[in-house]
Short mmCIF file of C-alpha atoms in Angstrom, two decimals:
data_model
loop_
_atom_site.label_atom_id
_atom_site.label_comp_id
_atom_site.label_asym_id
_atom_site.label_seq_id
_atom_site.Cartn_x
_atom_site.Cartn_y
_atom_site.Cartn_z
CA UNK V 390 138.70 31.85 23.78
CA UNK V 391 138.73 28.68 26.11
CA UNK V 392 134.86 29.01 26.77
CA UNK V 393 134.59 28.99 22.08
CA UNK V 394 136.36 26.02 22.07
CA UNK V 395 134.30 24.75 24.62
CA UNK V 396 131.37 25.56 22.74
CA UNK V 397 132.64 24.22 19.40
CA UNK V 398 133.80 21.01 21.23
CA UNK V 399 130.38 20.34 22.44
CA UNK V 400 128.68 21.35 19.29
CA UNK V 401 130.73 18.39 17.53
CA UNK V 402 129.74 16.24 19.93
CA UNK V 403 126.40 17.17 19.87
CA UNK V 404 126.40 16.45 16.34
CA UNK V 405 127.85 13.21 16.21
CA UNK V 406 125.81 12.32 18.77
CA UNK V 407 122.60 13.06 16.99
CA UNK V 408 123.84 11.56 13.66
CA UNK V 409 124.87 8.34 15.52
CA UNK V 410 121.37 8.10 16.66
CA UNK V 411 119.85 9.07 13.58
CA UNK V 412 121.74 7.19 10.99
CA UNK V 413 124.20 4.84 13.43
CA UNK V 414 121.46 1.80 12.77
CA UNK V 415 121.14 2.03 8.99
CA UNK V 416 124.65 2.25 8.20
CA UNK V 417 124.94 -0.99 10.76
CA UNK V 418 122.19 -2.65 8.43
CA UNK V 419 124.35 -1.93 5.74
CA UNK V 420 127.34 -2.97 6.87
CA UNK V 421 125.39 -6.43 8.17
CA UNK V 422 124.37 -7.16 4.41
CA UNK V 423 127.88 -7.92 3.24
CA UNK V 424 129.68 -9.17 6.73
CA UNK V 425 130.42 -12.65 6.32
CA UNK V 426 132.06 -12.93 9.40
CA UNK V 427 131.88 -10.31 12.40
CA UNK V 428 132.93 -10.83 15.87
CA UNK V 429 132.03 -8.39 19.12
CA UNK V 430 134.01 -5.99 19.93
CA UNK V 431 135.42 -5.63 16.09
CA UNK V 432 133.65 -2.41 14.64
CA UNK V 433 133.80 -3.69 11.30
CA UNK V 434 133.51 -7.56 9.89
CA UNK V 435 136.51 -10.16 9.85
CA UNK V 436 135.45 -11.10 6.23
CA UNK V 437 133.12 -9.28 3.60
CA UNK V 438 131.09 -11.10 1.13
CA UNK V 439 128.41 -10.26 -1.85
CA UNK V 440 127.17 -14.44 -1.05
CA UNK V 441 123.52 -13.08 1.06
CA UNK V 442 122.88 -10.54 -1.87
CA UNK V 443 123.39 -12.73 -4.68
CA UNK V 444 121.05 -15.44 -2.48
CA UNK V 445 118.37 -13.04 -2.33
CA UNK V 446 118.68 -12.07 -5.92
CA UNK V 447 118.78 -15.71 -7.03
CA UNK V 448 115.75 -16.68 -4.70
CA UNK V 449 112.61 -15.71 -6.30
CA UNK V 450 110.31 -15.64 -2.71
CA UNK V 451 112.27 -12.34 -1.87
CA UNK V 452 111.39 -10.76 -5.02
CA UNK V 453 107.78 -12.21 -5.27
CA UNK V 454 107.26 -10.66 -1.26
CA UNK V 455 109.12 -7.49 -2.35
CA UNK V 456 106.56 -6.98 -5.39
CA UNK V 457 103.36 -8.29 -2.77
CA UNK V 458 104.28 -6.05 -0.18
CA UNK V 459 104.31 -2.58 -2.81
CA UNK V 460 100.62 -4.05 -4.14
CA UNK V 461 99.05 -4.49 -0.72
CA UNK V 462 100.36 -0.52 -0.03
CA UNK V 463 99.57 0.66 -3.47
CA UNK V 464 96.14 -0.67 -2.69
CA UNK V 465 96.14 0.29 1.40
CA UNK V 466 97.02 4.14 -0.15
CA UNK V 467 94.21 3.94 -2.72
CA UNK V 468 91.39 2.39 -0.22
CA UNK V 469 92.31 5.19 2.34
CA UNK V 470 92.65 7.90 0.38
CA UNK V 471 89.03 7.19 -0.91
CA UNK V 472 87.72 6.22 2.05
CA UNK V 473 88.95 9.47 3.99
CA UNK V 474 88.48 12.03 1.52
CA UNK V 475 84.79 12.34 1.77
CA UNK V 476 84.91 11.36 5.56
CA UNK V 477 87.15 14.70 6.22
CA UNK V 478 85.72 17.12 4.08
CA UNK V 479 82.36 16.38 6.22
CA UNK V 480 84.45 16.49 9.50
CA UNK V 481 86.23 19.87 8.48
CA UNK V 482 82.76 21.50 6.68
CA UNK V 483 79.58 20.26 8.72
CA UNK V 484 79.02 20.31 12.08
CA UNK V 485 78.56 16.46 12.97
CA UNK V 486 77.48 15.07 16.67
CA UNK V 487 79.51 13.72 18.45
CA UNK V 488 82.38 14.39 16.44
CA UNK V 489 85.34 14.79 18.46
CA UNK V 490 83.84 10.98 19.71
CA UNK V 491 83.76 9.34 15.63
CA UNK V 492 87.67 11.00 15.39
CA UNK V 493 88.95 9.04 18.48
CA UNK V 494 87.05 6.11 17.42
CA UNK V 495 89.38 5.63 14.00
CA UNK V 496 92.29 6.41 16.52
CA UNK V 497 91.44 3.33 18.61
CA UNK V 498 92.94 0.90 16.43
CA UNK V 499 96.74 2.69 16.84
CA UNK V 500 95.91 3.30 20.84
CA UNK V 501 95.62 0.12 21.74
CA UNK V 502 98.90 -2.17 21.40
CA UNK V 503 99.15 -3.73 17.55
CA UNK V 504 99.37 -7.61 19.00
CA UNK V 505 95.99 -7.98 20.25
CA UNK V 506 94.41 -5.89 18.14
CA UNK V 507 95.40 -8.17 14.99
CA UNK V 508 95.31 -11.24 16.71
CA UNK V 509 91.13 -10.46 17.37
CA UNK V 510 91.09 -9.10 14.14
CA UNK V 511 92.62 -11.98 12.60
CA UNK V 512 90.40 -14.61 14.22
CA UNK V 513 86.93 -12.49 12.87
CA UNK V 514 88.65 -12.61 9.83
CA UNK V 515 88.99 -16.09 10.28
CA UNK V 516 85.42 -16.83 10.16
CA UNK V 517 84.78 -14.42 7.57
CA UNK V 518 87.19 -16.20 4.81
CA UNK V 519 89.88 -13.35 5.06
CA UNK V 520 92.84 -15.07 6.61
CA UNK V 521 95.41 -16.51 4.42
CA UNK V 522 94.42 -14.27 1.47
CA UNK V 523 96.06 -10.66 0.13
CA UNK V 524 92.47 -9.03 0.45
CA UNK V 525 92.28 -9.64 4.25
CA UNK V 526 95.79 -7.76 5.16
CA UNK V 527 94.74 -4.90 2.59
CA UNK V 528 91.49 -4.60 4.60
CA UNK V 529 92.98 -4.23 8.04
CA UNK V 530 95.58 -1.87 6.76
CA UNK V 531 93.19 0.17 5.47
CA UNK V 532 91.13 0.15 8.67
CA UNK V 533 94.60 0.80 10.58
CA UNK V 534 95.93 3.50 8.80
CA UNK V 535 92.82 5.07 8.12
CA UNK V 536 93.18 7.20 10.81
CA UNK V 537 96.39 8.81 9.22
CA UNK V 538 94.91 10.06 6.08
CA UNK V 539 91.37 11.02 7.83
CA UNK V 540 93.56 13.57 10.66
CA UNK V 541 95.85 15.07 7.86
CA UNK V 542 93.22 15.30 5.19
CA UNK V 543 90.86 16.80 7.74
CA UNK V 544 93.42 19.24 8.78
CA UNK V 545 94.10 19.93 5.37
CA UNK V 546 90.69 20.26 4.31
CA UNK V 547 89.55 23.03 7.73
CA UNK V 548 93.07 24.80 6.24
CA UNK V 549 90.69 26.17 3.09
CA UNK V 550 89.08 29.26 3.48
CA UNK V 551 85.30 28.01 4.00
CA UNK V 552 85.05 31.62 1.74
CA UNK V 553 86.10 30.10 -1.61
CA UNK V 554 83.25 27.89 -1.91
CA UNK V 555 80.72 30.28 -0.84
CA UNK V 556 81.81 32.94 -3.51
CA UNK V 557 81.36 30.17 -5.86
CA UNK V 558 78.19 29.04 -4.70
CA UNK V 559 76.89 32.50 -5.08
CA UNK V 560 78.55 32.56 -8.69
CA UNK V 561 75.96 29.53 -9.33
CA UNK V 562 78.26 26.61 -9.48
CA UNK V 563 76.86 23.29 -7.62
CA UNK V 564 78.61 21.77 -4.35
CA UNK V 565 80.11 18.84 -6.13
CA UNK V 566 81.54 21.69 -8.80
CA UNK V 567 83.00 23.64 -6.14
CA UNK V 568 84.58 20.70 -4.75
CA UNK V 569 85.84 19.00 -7.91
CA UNK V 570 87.78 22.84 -9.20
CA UNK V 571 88.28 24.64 -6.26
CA UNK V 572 88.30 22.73 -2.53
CA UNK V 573 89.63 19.55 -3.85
CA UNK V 574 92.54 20.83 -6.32
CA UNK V 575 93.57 23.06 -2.61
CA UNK V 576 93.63 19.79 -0.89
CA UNK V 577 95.92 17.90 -2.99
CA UNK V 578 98.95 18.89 -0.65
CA UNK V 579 97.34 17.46 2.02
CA UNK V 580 95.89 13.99 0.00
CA UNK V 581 99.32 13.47 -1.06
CA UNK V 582 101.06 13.96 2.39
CA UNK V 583 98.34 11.08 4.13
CA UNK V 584 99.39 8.81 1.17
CA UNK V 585 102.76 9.06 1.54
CA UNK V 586 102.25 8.49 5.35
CA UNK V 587 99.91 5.07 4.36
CA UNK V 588 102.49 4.06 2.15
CA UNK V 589 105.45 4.10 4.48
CA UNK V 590 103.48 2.70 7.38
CA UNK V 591 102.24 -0.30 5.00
CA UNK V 592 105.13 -1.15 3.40
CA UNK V 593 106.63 -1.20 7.14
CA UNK V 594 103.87 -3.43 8.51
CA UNK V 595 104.60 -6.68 10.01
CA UNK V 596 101.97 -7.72 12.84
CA UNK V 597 98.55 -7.70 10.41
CA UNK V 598 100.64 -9.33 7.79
CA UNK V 599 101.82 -12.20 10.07
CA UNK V 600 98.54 -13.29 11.54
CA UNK V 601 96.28 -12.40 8.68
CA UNK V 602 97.79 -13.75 5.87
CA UNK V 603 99.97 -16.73 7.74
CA UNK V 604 100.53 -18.98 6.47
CA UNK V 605 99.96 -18.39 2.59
CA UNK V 606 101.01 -14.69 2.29
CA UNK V 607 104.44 -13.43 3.19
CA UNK V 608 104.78 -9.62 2.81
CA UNK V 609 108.67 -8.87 2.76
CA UNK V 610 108.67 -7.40 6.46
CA UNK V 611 107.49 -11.11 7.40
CA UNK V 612 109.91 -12.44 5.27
CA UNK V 613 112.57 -10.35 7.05
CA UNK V 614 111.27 -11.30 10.59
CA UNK V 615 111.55 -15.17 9.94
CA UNK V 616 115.24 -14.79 8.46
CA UNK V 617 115.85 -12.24 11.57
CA UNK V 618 114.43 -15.78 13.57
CA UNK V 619 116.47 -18.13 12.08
CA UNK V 620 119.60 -15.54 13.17
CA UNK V 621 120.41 -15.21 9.63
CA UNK V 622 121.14 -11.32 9.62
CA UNK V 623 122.25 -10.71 6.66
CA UNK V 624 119.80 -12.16 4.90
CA UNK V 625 117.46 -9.85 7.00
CA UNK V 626 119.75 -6.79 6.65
CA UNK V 627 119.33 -7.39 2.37
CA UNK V 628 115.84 -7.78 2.55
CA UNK V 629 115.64 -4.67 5.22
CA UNK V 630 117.85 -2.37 2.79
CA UNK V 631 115.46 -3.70 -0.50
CA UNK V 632 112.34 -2.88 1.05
CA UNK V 633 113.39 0.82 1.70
CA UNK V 634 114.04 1.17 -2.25
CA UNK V 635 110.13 0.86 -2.90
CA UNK V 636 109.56 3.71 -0.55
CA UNK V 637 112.08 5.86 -1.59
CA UNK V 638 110.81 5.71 -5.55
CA UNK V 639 107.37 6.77 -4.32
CA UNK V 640 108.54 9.53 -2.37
CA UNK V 641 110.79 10.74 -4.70
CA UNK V 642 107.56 10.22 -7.50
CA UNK V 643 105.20 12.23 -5.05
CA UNK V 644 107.51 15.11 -4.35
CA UNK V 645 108.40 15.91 -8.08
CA UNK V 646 104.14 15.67 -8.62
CA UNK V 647 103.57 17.62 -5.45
CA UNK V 648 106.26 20.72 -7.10
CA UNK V 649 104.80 20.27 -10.37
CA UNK V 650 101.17 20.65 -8.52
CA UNK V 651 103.22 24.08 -7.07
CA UNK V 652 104.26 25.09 -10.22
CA UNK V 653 100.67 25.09 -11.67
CA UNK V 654 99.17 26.58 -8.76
CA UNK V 655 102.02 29.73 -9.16
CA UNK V 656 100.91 30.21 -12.72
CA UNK V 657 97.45 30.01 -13.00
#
């Protein structure tokens, strides 16, 4: 009986634990947005106030770097996605050389730490006309997060019986047929999960933002970094809590497409 509650006891724990971890830094975020005054070791504020959310509401740069940021990933997502579907399907059909070489090489850009890699990337850009402009952080996010769609897709794509398309074939239809009604439709699990992934990570990204488009663009996670600069927290913890709304709306958009695409598959 003693060694249950034991157990039980350190099952609780356990749990807390992991939710404190888990959820312990968002609910602090939260909280943040509406403390007016909070002093250490207080868990909770002296004072609440609704003054930082009406201030972002009433200033129109938060909105305007809100609605930049979901355009640059909306665009990041539909660069990659086009970019990397023809890309994998060759990496999970043909036999290419070197290819295990070409699949680390659109993993370099994540191996190596962010900072320098955007700083070099932002001084080519430099000289190319790129910096300062909304075209130059959509390009390096799509070269960044290439490598996201390109592994899942690829997975997603060697997942598909290589037999489908040959009984097809041999029924007459073309390779771009076979593609288009039978590989592609199969793969729309997989196109879906590497946008949601490039959506997320752009919407998220702060170091290409910052030295690319400095000092004309301001994507909201910049935005939120200079407030976090200035020690203004709860301007930061507002913008932090908007930006996740954007995010949530596509995911939420995605996953009733992805049942529907489910659905369809189930009945045909």
């Amino acid at each position: 009986m003693r060694f249950s509650i034991w157990r039980l006891t350190a099952r609780i724990v356990f749990i807390i634990f992991m939710l404190l971890i888990m959820i312990g830094p968002i609910i602090g975020i939260v909280i943040w947005s509406f403390a007016k005054i909070w002093y250490w070791p207080s868990p909770l504020p002296q004072e609440f106030t609704l003054r930082y959310w009406s201030e972002v509401f009433r200033q129109g740069r938060v909105l305007n770097s809100l609605v930049l940021s979901v355009v640059v990933a909306l665009l990041t997502v539909a660069f990659s996605i086009l970019l990397a579907i023809p890309a994998a399907y060759g990496f999970a059909r043909y036999r290419l050389p070197f290819e295990r070489i070409l699949l680390l090489l659109f993993l370099m850009p994540q191996a190596f730490p962010q900072l320098p890699v955007f700083i070099n990337l932002a001084s080519i850009f430099g000289r190319l006309g790129l910096r300062g402009n909304i075209w130059g952080i959509i390009l390096a996010h799509t070269m960044a997060s290439l490598v996201f769609s390109l592994w899942i897709i690829t997975a997603t794509f060697k997942s598909i019986p290589v037999e489908f398309e040959q009984a097809a074939q041999n029924l007459g239809a073309s390779r771009f047929k076979v593609f288009r009604t039978i590989t592609f439709p199969l793969a729309i699990p997989g196109i879906i999960a590497g946008a949601i992934y490039v959506f997320l990570w752009s919407m998220g990204e702060f170091t290409a933002a910052f030295f690319i488009g400095a000092p004309f663009i301001q994507t909201a996670p910049v935005l939120m970094y200079t407030s976090s600069m200035g020690y203004n927290l709860q301007i930061a913890s507002v913008i932090a809590i908007i930006l996740v709304i954007p995010s949530l709306i596509f995911m939420i958009l995605i996953e009733r497409f992805l049942k529907a695409e489910y659905i369809a598959g189930l009945g045909g």
